[in-house]
Short mmCIF file of C-alpha atoms in Angstrom, two decimals:
data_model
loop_
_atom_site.label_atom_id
_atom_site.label_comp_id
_atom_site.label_asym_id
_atom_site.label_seq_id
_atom_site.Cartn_x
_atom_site.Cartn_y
_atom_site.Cartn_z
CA UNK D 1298 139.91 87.02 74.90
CA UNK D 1299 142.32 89.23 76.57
CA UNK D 1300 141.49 90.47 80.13
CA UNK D 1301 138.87 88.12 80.66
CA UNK D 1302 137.88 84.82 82.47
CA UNK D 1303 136.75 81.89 80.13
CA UNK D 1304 132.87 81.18 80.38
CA UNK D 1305 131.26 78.31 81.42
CA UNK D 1306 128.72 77.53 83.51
CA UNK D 1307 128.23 78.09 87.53
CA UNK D 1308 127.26 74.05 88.55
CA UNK D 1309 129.89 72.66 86.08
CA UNK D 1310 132.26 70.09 88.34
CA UNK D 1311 130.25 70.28 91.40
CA UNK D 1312 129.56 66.80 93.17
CA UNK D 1313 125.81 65.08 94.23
CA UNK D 1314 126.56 64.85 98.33
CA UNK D 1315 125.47 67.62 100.99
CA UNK D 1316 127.71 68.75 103.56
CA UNK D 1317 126.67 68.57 106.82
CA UNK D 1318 127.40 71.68 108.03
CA UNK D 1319 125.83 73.83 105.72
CA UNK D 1320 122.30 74.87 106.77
CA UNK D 1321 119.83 74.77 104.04
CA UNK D 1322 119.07 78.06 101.64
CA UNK D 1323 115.67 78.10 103.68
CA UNK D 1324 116.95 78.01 106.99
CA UNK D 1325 119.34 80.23 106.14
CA UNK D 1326 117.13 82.86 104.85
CA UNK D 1327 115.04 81.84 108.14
CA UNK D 1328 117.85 82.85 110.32
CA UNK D 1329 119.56 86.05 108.98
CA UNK D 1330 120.16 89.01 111.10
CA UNK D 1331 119.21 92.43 110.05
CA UNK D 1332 121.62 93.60 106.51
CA UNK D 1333 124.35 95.63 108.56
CA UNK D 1334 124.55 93.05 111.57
CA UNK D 1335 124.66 90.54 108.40
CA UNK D 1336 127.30 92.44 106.78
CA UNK D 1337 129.36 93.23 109.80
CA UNK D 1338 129.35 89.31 110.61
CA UNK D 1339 130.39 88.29 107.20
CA UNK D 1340 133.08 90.92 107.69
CA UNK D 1341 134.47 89.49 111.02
CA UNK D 1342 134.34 85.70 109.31
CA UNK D 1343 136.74 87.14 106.54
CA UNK D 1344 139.57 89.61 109.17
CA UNK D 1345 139.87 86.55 111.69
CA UNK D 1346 140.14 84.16 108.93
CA UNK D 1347 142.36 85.95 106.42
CA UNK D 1348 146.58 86.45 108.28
CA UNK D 1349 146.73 90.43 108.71
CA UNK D 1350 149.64 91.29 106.27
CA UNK D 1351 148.97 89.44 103.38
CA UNK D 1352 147.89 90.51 99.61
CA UNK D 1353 144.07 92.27 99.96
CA UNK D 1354 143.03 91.36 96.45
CA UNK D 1355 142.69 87.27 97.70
CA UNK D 1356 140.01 88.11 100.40
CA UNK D 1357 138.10 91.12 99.10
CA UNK D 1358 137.73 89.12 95.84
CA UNK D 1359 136.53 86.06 97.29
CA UNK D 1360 134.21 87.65 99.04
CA UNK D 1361 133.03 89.59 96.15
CA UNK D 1362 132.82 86.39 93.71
CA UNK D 1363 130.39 84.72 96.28
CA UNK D 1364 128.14 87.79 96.34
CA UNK D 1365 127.87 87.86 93.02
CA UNK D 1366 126.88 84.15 92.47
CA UNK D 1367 123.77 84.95 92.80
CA UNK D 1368 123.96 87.85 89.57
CA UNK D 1369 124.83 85.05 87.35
CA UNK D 1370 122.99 82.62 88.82
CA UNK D 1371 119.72 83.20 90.56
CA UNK D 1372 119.76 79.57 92.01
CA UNK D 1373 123.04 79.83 93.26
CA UNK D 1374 121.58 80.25 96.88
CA UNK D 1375 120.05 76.42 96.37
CA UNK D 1376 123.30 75.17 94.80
CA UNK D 1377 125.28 76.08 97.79
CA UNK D 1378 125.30 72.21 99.03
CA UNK D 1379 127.15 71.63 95.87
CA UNK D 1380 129.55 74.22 95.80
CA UNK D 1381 130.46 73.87 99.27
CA UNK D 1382 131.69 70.34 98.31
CA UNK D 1383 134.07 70.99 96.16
CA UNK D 1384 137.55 70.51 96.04
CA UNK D 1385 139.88 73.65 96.29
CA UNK D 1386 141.27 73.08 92.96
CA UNK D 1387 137.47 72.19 91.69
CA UNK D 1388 136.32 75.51 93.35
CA UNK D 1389 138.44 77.54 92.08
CA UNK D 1390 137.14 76.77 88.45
CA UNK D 1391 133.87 77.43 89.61
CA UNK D 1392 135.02 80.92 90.46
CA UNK D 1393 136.80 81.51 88.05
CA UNK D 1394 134.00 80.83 85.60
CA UNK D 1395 131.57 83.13 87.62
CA UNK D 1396 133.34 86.25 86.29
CA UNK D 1397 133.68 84.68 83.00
CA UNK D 1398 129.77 84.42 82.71
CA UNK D 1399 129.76 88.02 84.27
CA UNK D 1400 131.87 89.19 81.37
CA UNK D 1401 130.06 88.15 78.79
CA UNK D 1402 127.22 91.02 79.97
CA UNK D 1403 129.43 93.23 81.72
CA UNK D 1404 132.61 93.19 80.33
CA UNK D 1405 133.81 96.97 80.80
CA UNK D 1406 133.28 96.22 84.68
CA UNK D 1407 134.27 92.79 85.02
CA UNK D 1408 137.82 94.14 83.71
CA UNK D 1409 137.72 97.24 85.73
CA UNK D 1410 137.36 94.85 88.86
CA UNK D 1411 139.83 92.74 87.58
CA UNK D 1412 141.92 93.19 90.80
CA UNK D 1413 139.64 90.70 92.80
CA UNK D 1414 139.75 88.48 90.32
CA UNK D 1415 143.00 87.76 88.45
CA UNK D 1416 144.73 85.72 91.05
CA UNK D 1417 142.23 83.22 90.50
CA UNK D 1418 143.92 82.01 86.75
CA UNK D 1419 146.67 80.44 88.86
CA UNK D 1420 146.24 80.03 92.61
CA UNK D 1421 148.80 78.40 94.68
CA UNK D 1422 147.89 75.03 96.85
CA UNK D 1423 147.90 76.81 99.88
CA UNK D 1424 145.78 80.01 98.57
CA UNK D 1425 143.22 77.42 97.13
CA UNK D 1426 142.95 76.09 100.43
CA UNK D 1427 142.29 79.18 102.55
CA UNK D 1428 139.91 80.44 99.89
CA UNK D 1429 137.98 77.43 100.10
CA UNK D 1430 137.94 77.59 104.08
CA UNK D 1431 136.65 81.46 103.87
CA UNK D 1432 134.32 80.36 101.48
CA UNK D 1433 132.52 77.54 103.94
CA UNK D 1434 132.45 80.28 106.58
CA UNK D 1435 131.09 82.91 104.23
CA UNK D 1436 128.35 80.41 102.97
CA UNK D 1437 127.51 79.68 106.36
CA UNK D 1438 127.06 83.57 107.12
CA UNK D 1439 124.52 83.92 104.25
CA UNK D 1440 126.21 85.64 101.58
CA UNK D 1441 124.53 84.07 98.73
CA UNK D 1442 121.91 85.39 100.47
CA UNK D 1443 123.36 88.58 100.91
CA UNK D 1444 123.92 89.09 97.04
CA UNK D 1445 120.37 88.04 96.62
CA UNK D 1446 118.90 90.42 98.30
CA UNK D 1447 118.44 94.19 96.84
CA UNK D 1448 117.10 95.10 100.79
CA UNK D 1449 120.49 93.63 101.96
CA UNK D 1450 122.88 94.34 99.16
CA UNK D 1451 122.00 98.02 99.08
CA UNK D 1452 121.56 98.44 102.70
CA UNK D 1453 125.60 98.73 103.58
CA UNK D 1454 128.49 98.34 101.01
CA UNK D 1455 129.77 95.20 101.89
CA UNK D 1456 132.95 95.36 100.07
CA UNK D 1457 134.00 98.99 100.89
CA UNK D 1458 133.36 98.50 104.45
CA UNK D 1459 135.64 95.20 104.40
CA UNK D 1460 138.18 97.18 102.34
CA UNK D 1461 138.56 99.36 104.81
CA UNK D 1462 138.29 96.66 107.77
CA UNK D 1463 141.44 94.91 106.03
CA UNK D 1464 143.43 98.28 105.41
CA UNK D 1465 143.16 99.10 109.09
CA UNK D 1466 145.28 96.38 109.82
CA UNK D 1467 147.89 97.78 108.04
CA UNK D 1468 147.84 99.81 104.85
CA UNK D 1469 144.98 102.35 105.35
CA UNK D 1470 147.61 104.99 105.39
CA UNK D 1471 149.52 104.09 101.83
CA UNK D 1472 145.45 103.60 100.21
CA UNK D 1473 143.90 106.30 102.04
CA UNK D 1474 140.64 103.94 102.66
CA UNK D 1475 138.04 105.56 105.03
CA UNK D 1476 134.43 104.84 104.91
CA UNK D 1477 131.49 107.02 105.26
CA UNK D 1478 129.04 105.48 107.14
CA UNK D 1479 125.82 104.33 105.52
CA UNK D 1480 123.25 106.42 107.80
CA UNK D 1481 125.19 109.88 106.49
CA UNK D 1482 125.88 108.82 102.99
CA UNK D 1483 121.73 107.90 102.96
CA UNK D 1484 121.01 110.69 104.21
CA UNK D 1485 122.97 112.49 101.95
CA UNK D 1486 121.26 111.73 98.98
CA UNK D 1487 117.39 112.35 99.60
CA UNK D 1488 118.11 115.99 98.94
CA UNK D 1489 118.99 115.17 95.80
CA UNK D 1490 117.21 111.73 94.43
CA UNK D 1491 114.09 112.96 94.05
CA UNK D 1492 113.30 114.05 90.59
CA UNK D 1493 115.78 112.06 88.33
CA UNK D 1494 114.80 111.11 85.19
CA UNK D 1495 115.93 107.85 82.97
CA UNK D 1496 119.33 108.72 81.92
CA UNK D 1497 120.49 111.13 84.11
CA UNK D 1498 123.91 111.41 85.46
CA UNK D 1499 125.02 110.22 88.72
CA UNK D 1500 128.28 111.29 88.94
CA UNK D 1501 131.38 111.20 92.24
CA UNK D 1502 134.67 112.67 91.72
CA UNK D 1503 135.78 111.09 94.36
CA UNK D 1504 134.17 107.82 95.07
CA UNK D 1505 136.37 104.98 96.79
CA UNK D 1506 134.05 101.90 96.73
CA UNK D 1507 130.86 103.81 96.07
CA UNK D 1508 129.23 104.81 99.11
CA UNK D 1509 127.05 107.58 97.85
CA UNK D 1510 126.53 105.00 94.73
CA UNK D 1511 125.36 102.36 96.98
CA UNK D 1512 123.10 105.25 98.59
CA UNK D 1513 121.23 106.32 95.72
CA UNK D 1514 120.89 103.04 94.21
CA UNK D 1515 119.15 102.16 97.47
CA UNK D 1516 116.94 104.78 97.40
CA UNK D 1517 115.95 104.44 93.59
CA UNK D 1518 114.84 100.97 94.23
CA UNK D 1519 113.29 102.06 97.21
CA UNK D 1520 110.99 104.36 95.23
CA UNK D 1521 110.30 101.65 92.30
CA UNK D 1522 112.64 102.94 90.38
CA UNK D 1523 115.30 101.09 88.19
CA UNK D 1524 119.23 101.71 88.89
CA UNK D 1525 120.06 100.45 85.93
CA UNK D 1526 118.31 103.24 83.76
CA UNK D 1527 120.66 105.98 85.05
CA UNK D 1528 124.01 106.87 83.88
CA UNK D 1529 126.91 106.10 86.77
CA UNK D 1530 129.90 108.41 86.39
CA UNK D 1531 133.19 107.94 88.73
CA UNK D 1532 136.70 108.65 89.47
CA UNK D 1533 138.73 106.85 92.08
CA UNK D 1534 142.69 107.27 92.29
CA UNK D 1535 143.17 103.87 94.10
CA UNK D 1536 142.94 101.28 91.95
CA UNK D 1537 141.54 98.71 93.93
CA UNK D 1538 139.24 100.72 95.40
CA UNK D 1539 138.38 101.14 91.86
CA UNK D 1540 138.25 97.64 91.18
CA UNK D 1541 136.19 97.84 94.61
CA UNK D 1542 133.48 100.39 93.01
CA UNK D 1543 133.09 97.78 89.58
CA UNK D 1544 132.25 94.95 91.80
CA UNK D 1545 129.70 96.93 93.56
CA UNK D 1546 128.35 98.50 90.32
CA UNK D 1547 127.69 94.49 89.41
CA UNK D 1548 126.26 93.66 92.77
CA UNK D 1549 124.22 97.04 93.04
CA UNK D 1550 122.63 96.13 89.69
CA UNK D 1551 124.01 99.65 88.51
CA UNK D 1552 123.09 98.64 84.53
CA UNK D 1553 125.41 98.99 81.34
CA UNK D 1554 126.21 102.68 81.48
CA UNK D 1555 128.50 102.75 84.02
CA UNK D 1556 132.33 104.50 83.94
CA UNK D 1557 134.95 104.21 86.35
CA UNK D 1558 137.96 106.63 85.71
CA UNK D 1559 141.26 105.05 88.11
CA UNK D 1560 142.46 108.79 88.34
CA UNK D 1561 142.35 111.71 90.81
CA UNK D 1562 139.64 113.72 89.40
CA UNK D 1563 140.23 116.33 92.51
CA UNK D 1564 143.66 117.40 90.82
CA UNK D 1565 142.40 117.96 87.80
CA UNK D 1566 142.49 114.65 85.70
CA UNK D 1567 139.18 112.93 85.47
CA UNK D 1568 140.30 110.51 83.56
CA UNK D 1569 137.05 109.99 81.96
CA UNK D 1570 138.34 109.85 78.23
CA UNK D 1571 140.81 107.30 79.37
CA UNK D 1572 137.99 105.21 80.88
CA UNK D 1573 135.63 105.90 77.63
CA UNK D 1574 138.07 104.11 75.80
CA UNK D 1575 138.78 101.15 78.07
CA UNK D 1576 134.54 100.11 77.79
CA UNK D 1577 134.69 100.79 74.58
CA UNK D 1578 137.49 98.11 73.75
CA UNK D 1579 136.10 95.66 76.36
CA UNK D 1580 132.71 95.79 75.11
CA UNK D 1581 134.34 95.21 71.08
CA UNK D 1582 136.00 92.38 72.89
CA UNK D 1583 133.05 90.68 73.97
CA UNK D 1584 131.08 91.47 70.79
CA UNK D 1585 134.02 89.32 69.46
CA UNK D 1586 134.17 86.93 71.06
CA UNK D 1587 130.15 86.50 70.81
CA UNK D 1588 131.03 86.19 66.79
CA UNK D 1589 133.39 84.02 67.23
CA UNK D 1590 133.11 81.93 70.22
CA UNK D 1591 135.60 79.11 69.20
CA UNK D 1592 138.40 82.20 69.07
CA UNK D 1593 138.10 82.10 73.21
CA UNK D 1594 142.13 82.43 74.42
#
């Protein structure tokens, strides 16, 4: 199965002892800020935690994975105990696996985001280690809460905002990474959200992690109305601000019609045709694999 993570299943490895650090899922839940102070917190965990100059991918994609436990597992928020437990080496498996099970329904996206995630096939000691660390402090800041929760998920984009928070300590100039913030980008988009049909075209030439995206998601489900009926259209030149926007499409429970083009649609090259093809093959390669599950690589 080229590009992709092997399946299996989220609680596979995990160990029957709590830790007693970790607050329960319901005193968790009790205890949560308001979605941006949550989001900014969870943000501040991961920049003092993660040395400023090293790679971007390691953080942003842990972070990422543990938000989208609960997508492929709604009980992930309960099974935190046993996660938290883990070894390094035993945990990353379990994350590993997460975007293996997300593959198997998303696979066009789960590749696109494949940034955040490859590192994860072959970790070294020490990376293990500090992902496992960032992981206890994450837990402990409710983010299995966090990708729960559609009023907290689509309140702020998480990931953009630490994107951005981690490329101001050094590389926002090379990736060009600015956020809008959420109260303009919200505001933005009631002109426009109003009459939409099933099917109709979101599209953002120019999207970075997908803050307008995140803004009319919010407001669909805000009026009882389904994200993942629409059709999500994107270009985004950096690619892991691309690989930013399909974790966010997974979180934001965007649907399956969703196309990211890694290309600078403002000079002319949407890059659209490009990105047609790329679903197209990772969707055939799940369809394999789904005939032939003993083929897995």
């Amino acid at each position: 199965m080229s590009g992709a993570p092997k399946r299996s299943g989220l609680s596979e490895g995990t160990r029957p002892r709590d830790p007693t650090w970790l607050p329960s899922a319901h005193a968790r839940r009790a205890f949560l800020p308001e979605p941006q102070d949550q989001a900014q917190r969870l943000i501040s965990s991961v920049t003092a935690l993660w040395p400023s100059g090293s790679s971007l991918e390691v953080p942003l994609g842990t972070t990422a994975t543990l938000a989208l436990l609960p997508l492929a597992d709604p009980t992930s928020p309960e099974l935190a105990h046993d996660v938290a437990v883990l070894e390094p080496s035993d945990l990353m498996v379990v994350l590993r696996h997460l975007w293996g099970h997300l593959w198997l329904s998303r696979p066009y996206l789960v590749e696109r985001a494949q940034l955040l995630w490859r590192w994860l096939a072959d970790p070294s000691p020490q990376t293990a280690e500090a992902v496992t660390e960032l992981t206890h402090h994450l837990f402990r800041g409710g983010i299995l809460e966090f990708g729960a929760d559609p009023r907290r998920y689509l309140a702020t984009d998480l990931l953009g905002r630490l994107m951005q928070q981690l490329n101001s300590r050094g590389e926002k100039s090379r990736r060009g990474a600015f956020h809008t913030p959420d109260v303009v980008t919200d505001h933005m988009v009631e002109y426009f959200t109003d009459d939409l049909a099933p099917g109709t075209v979101l599209g953002e030439p120019a999207a970075g992690s997908g803050a307008i995206w995140r803004a009319q998601a919010r407001l669909l489900h805000d009026t009882s109305r389904d994200p993942a009926v629409y059709r999500w259209i994107a270009a985004e030149v950096d690619p892991l601000a691309a690989a930013v926007l399909g974790a966010n499409a997974l979180l934001w429970r965007l649907g399956p019609d969703v196309l990211i083009a890694c290309a600078d649609a403002l000079a002319g090259d949407s890059g659209l045709a490009q990105a047609q093809r790329e679903r197209d093959s990772a969707t055939a390669r799940r369809d394999e694999v789904r005939r032939n599950p003993n083929n897995i690589a």
